[in-house]
Short mmCIF file of C-alpha atoms in Angstrom, two decimals:
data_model
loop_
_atom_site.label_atom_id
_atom_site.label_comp_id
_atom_site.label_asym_id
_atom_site.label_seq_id
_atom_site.Cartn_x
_atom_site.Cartn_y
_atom_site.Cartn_z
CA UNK H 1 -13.51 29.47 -78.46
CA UNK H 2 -13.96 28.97 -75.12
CA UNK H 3 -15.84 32.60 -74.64
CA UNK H 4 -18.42 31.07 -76.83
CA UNK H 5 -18.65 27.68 -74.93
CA UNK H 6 -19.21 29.40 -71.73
CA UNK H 7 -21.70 31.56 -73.09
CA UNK H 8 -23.40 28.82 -74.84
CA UNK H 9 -23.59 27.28 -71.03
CA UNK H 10 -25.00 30.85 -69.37
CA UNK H 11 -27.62 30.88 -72.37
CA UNK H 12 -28.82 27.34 -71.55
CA UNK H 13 -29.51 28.14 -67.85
CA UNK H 14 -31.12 31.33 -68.45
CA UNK H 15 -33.59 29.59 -70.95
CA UNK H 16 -34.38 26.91 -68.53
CA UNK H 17 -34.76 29.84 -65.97
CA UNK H 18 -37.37 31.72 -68.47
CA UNK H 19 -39.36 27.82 -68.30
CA UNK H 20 -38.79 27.72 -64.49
CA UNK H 21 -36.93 24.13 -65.00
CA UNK H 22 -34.20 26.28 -62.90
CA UNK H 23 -33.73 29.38 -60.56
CA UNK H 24 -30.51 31.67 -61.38
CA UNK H 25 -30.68 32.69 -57.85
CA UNK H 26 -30.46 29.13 -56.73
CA UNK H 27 -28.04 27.97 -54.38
CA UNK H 28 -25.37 26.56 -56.74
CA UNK H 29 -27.30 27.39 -60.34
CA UNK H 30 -26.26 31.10 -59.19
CA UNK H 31 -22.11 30.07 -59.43
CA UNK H 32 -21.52 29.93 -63.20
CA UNK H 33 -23.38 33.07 -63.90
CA UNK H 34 -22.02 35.42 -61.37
CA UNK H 35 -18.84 33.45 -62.45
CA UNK H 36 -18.26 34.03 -65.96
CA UNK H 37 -21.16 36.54 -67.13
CA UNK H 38 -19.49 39.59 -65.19
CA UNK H 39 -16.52 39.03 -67.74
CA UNK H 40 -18.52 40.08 -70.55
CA UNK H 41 -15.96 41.97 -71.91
CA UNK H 42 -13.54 38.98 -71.91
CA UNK H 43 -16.45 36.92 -73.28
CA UNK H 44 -17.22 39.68 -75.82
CA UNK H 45 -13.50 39.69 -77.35
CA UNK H 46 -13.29 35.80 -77.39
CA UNK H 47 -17.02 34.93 -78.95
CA UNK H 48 -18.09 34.98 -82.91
CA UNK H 49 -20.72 37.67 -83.94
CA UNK H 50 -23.49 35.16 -83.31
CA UNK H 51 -21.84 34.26 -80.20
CA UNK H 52 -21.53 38.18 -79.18
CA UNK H 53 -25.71 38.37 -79.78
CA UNK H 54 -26.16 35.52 -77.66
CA UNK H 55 -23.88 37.37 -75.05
CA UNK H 56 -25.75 40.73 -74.99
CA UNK H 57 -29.12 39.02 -74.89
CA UNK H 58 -28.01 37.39 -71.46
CA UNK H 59 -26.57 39.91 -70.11
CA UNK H 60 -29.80 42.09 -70.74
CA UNK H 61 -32.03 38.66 -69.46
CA UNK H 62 -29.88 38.48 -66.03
CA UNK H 63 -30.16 42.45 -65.36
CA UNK H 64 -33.58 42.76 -66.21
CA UNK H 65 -34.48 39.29 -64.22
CA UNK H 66 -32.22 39.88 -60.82
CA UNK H 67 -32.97 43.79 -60.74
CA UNK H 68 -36.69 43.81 -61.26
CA UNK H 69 -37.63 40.16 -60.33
CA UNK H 70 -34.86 38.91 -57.88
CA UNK H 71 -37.38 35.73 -56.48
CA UNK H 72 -40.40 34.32 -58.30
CA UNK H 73 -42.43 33.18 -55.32
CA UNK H 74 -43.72 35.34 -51.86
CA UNK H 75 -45.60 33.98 -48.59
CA UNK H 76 -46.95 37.50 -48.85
CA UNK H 77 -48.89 40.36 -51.28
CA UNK H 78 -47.84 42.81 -49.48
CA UNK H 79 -45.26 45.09 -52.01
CA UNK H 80 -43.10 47.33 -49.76
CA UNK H 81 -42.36 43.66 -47.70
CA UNK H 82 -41.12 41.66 -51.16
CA UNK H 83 -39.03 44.75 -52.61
CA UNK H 84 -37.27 44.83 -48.92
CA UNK H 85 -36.72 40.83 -49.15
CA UNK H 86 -35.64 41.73 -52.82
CA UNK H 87 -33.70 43.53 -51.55
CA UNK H 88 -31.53 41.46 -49.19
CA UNK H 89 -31.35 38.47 -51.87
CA UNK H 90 -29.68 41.47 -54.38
CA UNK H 91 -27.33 41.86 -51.62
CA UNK H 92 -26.45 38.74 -51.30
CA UNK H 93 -26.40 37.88 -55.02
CA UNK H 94 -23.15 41.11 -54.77
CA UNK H 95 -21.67 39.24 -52.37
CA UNK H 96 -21.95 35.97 -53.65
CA UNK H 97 -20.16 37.33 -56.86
CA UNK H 98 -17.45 39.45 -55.34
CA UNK H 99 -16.41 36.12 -53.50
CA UNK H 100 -16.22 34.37 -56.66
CA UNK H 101 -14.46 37.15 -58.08
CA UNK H 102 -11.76 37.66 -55.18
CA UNK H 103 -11.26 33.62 -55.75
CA UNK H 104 -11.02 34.04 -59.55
CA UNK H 105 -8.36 37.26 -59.38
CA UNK H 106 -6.27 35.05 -56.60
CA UNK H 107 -6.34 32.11 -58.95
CA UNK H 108 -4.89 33.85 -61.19
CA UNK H 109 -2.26 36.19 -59.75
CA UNK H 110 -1.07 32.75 -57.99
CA UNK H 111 -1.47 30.18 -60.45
CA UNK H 112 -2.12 31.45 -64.14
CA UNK H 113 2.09 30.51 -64.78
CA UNK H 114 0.63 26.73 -64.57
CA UNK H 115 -2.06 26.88 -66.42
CA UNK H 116 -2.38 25.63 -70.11
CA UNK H 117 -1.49 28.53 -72.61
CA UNK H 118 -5.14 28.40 -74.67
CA UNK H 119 -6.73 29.35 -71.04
CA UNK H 120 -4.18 31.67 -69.96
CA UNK H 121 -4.64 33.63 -73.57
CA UNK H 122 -8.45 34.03 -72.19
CA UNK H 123 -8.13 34.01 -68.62
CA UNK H 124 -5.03 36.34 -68.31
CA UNK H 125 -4.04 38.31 -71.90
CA UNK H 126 -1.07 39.04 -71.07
CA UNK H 127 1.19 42.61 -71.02
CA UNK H 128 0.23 43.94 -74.42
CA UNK H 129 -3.30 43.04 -73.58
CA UNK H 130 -3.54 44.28 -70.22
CA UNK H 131 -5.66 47.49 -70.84
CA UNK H 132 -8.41 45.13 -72.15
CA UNK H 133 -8.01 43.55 -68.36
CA UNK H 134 -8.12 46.30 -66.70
CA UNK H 135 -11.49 47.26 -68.61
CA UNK H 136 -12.68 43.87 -67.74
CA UNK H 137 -12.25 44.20 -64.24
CA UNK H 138 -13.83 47.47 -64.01
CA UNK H 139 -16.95 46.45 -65.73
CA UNK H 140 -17.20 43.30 -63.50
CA UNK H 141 -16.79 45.88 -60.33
CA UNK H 142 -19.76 47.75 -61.95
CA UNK H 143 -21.96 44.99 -62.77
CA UNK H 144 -21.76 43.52 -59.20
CA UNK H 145 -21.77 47.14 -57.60
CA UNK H 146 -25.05 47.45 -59.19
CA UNK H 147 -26.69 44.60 -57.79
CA UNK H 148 -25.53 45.99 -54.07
CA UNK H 149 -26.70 49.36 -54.75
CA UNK H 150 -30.33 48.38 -55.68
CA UNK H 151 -30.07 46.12 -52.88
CA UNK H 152 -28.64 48.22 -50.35
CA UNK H 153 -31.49 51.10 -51.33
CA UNK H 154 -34.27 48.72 -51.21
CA UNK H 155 -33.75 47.71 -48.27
CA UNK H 156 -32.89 51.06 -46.76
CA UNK H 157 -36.07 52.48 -48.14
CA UNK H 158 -38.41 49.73 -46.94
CA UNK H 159 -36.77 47.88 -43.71
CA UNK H 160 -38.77 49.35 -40.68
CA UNK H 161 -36.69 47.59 -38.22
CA UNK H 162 -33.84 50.42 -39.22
CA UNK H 163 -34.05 53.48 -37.76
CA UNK H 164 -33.49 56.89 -38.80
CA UNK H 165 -30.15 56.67 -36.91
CA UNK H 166 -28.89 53.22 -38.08
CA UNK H 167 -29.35 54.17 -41.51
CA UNK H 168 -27.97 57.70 -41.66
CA UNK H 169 -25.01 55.29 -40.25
CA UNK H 170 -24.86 53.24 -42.68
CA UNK H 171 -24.98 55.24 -45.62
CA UNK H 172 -22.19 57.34 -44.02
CA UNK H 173 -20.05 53.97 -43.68
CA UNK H 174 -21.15 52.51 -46.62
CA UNK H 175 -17.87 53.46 -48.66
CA UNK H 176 -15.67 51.94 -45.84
CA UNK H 177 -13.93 48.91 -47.23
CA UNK H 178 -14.47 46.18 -45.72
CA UNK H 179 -16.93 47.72 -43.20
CA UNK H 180 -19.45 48.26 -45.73
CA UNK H 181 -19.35 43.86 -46.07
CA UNK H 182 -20.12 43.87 -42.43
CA UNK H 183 -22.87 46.41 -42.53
CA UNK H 184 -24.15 44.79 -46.01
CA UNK H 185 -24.45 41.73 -43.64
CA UNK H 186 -26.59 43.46 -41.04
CA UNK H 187 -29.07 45.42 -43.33
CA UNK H 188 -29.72 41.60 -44.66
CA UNK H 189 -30.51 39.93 -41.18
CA UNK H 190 -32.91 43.29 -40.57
CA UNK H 191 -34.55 42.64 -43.99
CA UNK H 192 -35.24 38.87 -43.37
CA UNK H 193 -35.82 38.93 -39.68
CA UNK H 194 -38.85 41.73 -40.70
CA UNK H 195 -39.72 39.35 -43.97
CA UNK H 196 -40.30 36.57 -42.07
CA UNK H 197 -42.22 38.67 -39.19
CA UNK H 198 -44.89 40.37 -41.74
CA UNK H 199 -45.14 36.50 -43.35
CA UNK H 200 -45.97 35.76 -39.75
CA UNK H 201 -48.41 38.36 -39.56
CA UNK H 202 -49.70 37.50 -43.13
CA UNK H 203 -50.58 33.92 -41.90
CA UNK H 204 -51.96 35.36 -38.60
CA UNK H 205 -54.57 37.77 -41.01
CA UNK H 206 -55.56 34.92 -43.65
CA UNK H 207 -56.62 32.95 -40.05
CA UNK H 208 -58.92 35.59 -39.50
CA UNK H 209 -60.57 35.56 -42.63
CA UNK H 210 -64.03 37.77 -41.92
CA UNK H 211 -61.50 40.72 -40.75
CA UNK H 212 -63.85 40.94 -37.61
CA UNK H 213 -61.45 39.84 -35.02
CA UNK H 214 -61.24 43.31 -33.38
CA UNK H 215 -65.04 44.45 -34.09
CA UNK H 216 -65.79 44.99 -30.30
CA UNK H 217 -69.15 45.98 -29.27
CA UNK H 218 -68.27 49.81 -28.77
CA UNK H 219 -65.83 51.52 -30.75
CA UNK H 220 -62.73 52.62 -28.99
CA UNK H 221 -60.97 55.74 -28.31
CA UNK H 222 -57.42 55.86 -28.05
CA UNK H 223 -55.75 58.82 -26.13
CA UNK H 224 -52.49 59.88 -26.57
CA UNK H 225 -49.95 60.99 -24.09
CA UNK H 226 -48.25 64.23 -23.14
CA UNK H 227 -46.49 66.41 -25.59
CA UNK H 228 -48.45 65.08 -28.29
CA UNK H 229 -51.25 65.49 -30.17
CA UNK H 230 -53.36 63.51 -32.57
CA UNK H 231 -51.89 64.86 -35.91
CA UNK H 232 -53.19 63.91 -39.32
CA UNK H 233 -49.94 63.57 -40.94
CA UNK H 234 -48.30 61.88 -38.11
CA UNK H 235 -50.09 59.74 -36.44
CA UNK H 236 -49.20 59.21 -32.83
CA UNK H 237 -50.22 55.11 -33.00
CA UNK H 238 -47.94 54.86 -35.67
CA UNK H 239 -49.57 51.67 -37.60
CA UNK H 240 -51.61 50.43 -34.93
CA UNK H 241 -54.86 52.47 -35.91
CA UNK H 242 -54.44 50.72 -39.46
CA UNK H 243 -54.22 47.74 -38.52
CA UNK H 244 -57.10 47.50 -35.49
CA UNK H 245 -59.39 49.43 -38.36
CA UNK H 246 -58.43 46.60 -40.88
CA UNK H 247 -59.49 43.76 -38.11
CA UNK H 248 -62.53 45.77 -37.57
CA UNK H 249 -62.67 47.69 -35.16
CA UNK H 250 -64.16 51.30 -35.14
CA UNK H 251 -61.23 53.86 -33.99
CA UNK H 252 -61.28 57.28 -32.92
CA UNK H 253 -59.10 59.87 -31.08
CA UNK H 254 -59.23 61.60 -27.89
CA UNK H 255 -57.75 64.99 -29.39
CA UNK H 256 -56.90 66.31 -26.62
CA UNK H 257 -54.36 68.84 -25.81
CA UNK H 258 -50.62 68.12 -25.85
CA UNK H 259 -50.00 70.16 -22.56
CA UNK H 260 -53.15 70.34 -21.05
CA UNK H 261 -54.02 69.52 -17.67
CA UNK H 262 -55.81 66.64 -16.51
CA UNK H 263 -58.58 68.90 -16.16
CA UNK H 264 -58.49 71.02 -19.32
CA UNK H 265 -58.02 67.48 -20.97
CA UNK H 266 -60.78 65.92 -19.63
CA UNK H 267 -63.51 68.21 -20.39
CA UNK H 268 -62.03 67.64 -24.48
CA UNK H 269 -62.35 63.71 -23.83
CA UNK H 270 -65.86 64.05 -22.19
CA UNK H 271 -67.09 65.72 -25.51
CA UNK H 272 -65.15 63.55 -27.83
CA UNK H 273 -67.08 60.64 -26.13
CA UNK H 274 -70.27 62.35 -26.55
CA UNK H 275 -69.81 62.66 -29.85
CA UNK H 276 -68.62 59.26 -30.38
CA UNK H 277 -72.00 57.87 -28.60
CA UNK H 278 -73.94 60.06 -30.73
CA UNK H 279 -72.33 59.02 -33.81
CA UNK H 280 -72.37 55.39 -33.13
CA UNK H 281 -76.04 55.19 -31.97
CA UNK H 282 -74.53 53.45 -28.78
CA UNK H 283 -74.44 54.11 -25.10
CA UNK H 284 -70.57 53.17 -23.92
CA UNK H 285 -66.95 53.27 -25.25
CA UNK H 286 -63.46 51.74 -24.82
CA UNK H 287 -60.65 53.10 -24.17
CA UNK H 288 -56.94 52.52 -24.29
CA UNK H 289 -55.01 55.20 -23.22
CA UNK H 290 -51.26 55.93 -23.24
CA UNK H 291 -49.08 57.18 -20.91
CA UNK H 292 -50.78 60.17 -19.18
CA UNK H 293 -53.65 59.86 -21.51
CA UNK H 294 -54.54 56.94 -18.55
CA UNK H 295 -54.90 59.67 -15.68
CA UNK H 296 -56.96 61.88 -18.13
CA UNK H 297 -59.46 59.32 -19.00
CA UNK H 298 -59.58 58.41 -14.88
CA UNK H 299 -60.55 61.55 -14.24
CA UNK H 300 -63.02 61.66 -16.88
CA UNK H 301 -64.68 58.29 -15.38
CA UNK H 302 -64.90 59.51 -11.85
CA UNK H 303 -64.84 63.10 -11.39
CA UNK H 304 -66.92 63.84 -14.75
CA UNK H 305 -69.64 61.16 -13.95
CA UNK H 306 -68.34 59.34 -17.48
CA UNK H 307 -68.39 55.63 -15.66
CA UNK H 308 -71.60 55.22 -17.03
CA UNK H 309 -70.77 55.56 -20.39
CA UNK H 310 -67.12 53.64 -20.44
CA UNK H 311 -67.36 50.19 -21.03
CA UNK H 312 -63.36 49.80 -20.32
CA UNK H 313 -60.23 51.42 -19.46
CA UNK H 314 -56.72 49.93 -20.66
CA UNK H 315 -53.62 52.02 -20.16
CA UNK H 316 -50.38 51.14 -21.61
CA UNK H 317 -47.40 52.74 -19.91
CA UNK H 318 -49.36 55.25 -17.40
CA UNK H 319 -47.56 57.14 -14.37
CA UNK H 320 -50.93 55.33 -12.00
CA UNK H 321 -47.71 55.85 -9.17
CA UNK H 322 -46.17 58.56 -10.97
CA UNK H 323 -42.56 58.95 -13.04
CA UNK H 324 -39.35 59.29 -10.67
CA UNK H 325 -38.03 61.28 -13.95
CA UNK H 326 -40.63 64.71 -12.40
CA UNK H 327 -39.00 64.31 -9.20
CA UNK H 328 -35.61 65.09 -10.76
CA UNK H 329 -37.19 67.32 -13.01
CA UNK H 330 -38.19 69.16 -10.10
CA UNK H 331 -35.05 69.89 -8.55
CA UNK H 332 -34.55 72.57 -11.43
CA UNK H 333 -34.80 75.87 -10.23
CA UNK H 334 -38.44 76.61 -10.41
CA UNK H 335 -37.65 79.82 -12.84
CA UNK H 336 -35.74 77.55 -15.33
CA UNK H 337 -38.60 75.23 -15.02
CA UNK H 338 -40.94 77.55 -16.20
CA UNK H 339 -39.03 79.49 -18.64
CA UNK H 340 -38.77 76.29 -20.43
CA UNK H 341 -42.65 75.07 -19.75
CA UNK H 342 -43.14 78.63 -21.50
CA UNK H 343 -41.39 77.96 -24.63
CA UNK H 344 -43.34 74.67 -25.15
CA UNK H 345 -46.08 76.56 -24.53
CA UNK H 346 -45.79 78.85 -27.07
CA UNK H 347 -44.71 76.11 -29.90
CA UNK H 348 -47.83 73.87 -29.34
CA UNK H 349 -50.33 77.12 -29.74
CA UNK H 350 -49.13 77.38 -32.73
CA UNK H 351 -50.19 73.90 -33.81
CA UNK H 352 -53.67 73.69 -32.16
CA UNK H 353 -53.12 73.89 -28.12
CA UNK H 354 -55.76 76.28 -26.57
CA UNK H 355 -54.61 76.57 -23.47
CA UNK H 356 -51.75 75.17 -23.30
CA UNK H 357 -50.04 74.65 -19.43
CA UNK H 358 -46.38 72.39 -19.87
CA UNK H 359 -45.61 73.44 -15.97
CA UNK H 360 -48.95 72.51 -14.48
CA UNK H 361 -49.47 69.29 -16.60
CA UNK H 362 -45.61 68.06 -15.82
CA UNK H 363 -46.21 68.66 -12.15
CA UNK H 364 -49.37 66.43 -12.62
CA UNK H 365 -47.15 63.25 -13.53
CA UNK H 366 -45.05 63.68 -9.87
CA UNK H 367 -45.61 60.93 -7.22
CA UNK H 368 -46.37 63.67 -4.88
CA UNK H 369 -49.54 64.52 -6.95
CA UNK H 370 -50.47 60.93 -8.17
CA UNK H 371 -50.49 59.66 -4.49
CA UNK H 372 -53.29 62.44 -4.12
CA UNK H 373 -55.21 61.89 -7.71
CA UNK H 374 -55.51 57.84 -6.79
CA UNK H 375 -56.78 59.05 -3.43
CA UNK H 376 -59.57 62.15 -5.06
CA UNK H 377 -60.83 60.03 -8.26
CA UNK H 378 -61.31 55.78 -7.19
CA UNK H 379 -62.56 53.38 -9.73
CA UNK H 380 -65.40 53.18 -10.60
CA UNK H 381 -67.11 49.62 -10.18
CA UNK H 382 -68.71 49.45 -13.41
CA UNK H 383 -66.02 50.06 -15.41
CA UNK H 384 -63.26 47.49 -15.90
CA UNK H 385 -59.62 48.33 -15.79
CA UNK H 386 -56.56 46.77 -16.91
CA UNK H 387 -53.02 47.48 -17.55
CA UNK H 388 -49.84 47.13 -19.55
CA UNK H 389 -46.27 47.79 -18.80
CA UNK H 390 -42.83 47.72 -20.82
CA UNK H 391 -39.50 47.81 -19.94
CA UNK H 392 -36.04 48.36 -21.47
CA UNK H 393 -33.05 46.67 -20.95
CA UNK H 394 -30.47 48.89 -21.01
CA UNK H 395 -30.66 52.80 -21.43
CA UNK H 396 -29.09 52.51 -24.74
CA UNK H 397 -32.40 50.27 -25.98
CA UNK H 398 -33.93 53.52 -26.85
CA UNK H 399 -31.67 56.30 -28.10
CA UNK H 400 -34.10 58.93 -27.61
CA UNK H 401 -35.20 57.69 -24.05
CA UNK H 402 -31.88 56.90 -23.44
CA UNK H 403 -30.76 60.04 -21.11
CA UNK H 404 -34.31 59.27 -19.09
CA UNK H 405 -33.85 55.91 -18.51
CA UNK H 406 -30.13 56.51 -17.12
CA UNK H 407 -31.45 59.29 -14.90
CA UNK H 408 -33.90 56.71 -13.38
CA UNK H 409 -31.33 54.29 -13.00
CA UNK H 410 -29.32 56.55 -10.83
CA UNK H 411 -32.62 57.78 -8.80
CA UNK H 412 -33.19 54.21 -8.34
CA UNK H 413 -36.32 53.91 -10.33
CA UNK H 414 -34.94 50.09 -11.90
CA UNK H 415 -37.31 48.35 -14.29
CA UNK H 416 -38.57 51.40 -16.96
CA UNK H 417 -39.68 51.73 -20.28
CA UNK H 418 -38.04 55.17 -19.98
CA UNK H 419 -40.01 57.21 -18.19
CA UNK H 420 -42.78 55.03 -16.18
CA UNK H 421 -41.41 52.17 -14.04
CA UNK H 422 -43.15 48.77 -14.16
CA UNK H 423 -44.47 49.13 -10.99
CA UNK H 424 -46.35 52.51 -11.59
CA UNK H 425 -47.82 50.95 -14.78
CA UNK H 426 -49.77 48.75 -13.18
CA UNK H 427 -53.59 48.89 -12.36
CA UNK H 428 -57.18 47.71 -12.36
CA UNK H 429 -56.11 43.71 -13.96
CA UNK H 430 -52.50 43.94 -14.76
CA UNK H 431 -52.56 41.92 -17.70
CA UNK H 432 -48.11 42.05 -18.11
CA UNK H 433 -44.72 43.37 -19.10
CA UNK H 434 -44.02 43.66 -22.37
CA UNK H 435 -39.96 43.41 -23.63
CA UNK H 436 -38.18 41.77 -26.65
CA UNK H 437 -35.97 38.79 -27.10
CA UNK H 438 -33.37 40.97 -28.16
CA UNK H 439 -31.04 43.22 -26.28
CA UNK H 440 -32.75 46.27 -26.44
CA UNK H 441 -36.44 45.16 -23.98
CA UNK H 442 -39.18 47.45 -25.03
CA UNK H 443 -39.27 51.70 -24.36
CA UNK H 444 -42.47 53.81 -23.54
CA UNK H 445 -42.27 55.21 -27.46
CA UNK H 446 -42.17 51.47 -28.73
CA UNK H 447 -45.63 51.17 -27.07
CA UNK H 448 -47.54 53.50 -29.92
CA UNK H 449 -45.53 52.54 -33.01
CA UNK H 450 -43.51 56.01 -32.15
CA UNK H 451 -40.60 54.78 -34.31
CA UNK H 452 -42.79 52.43 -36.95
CA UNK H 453 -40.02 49.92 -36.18
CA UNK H 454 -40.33 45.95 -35.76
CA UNK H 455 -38.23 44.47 -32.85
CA UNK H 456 -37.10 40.91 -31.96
CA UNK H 457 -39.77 39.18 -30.12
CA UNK H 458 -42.37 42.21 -29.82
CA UNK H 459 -44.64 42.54 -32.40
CA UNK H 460 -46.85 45.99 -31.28
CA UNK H 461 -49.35 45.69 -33.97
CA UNK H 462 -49.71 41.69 -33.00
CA UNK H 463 -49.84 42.80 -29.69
CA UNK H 464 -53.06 45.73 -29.75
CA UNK H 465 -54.73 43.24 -32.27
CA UNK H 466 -55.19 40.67 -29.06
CA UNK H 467 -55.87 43.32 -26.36
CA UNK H 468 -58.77 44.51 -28.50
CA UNK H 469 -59.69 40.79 -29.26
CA UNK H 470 -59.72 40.19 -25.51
CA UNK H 471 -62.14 43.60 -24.73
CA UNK H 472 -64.34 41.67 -27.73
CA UNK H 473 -64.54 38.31 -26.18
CA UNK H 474 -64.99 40.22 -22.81
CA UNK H 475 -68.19 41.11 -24.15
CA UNK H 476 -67.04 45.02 -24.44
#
């Protein structure tokens, strides 16, 4: 009898759910269903036939409806971003039930002597019933367990603000009782802090309606930094390209080599540009460069007679000053040092270097050699320049800049993103320091997307948006 009444009362919610009169996953419309429906073989063994139909038709309704279409509404069409805040609301929805659960199991290990004998026969069957129990409370394990599984992989699938690192951590702790509720937990506040940061984004896009907002008046070249190379399958911006392209602006890439000089480097730039002018029917270009992509396209500008043809130069993270990190570097034994430039060498012909050089273009990023290049190849006038700089907070903000950044703490070198200080970042207009709310500040790999991660108060793709919106109202 009182299976039937309760699913009688499940069945009316879900068909007011099916009119949208109510939300399951409502605050306290959620309670009776993850309540009494994960019983369902309790509910099956106390219902009439009719009563059993009803059953299996909401069970089907609430598995099909939380696992495929866990909210109704979005802030934003954007797919990977609504499966990753499905995600987090399945989690919770696991959570929310296992607490009921853990109530309901107390409740009745504590108090089912005092409760009237018609409820205890339902609640509680008793010894000779207490396989039928047991079956129960493996099926409600299961049905919850489900909802934290698809949860838990949605959100580990989708969530950019966890990296490779945090989540090969938390799948490997994800069996830990107890643990696993307080990584459960953080996965969530990831999800929605990144939900609520593309929803952010969203409303930034729909108040640029014509898409134009980064159409400057010559298309832009970025160039990458050293040990990299402009890949096709892995793209050294990370999203930022995307995104700039999507705003319209017309992108292209330096493609120059990963360890090439300054020199080698900035005959490959010089033709890229060419090419770029050529293609574009126009007479000048912008550039943003990265890291040691900044002293390449200097050198273009005023030792190959490019200022003429470059509108703008901003560099994000550059070594203007040098990187302290070479001057420990350099206090390897010079053999070592090149025995090791050699093997680099060799690995990045392989994948399109020409003439590759990992000693010579190291060297290159020294103080020693910087104080000389600033002195060789000035500004040019007729070019404008402008800066940006990053730091990190602490050298574990970064785990794979984290050894560089505590090597430059030591040397004295305070205030990096890693491996260029604050103070060698900055030239031409420093336009400012970029770090995060959060704990971590902001490394030299956060600066191009490197990880395709969101952080707490830094928003990269945001953040190129407006420094290609400002070369556009600059008139470039």
């Amino acid at each position: 009898m009182y299976g039937l009444i309760i699913t009688v009362l499940i069945s009316c919610i879900l068909i007011a759910d099916v009119f949208k009169l109510v939300d399951i996953t409502g605050k306290y419309i959620r309670i009776p269903v993850f309540l009494f429906l994960p019983h369902f073989v309790l509910l099956w063994c106390n219902c009439t036939v009719w009563g059993r139909i009803l059953l299996v038709v909401d069970f089907m309704y609430v598995c099909i409806r939380l696992h495929f279409f866990p909210f109704r509404h979005s802030q934003i069409d954007n797919f990977r971003v609504n499966v990753l805040f499905g995600g987090q609301l399945l989690i919770r929805f696991a959570l929310w039930g296992m607490t009921f659960q853990t109530l309901y199991y107390l409740g009745l290990l504590f108090f089912h002597d005092s409760l009237p004998l018609s409820w205890t026969a339902f609640l509680f069957p008793g010894e000779k019933n207490m396989l039928l129990f047991t079956i129960d409370a493996v099926f409600t394990v299961l049905f919850l367990w489900g909802f934290l599984v698809n949860g838990a992989l949605r959100v580990l699938f989708t969530c950019y603000r966890l990296g490779i690192i945090k989540r090969i951590l938390i799948v490997l702790n994800l069996w830990i009782p107890f643990v696993n509720l307080f990584l459960m937990n953080y996965i969530c506040k990831k999800a929605i802090e990144e939900y609520y940061g593309e929803c952010c984004r969203f409303e930034n896009k729909m108040e640029r309606p014509d898409n134009l907002t980064c159409r400057t008046k010559y298309p832009i070249i970025l160039l990458h930094g050293i040990g990299f190379r402009d890949m096709q399958y892995f793209n050294y911006w990370g999203r930022i390209p995307k995104r700039l392209v999507e705003n319209g602006a017309a992108v292209y890439y330096g493609h120059q080599e990963a360890w090439g000089t300054v020199e080698n480097n900035g005959l490959i730039i010089q033709q890229k540009i060419n090419e770029v002018l050529a293609q574009n029917n126009c007479d000048k270009v912008n550039i943003i460069a990265h890291s040691k992509g900044g002293l390449d396209a200097r050198y273009v500008i005023s030792e190959l007679d490019m200022a003429a043809n470059i509108a703008s130069l901003t560099t994000v993270s550059t070594p203007h000053l040098g990187s302290e990190l070479i001057t420990l570097l350099n206090k390897l034994p010079d053999n070592l040092y090149r025995f090791i430039s050699s093997l680099f060498n060799k690995t990045f012909q392989k994948i399109g270097d020409q003439t590759p050089d990992c000693y010579a273009a190291s060297k290159q990023l020294a103080p020693e050699y910087c104080r000389e290049f600033n002195e060789r190849y000035p500004d040019a006038p007729e070019v404008y320049y402008q800066s940006y700089a990053s730091v990190m907070k602490h050298p574990l903000g970064d785990s794979l800049l984290s050894v560089p950044h505590l090597l430059m703490s030591f040397s004295g070198a305070a205030g990096s993103d890693g491996l260029v200080t604050e103070a060698s970042a900055k030239w031409g207009n420093f336009r400012g320091t970029f770090t995060s709310t959060g704990r971590r500040g902001i490394s030299h790999g956060d600066m191009i997307d490197l990880k395709r991660e969101d952080y707490k108060g830094f928003d990269v793709l945001e953040e190129y948006i407006r420094i290609v919106q400002d070369l556009k109202n600059r008139g470039f």
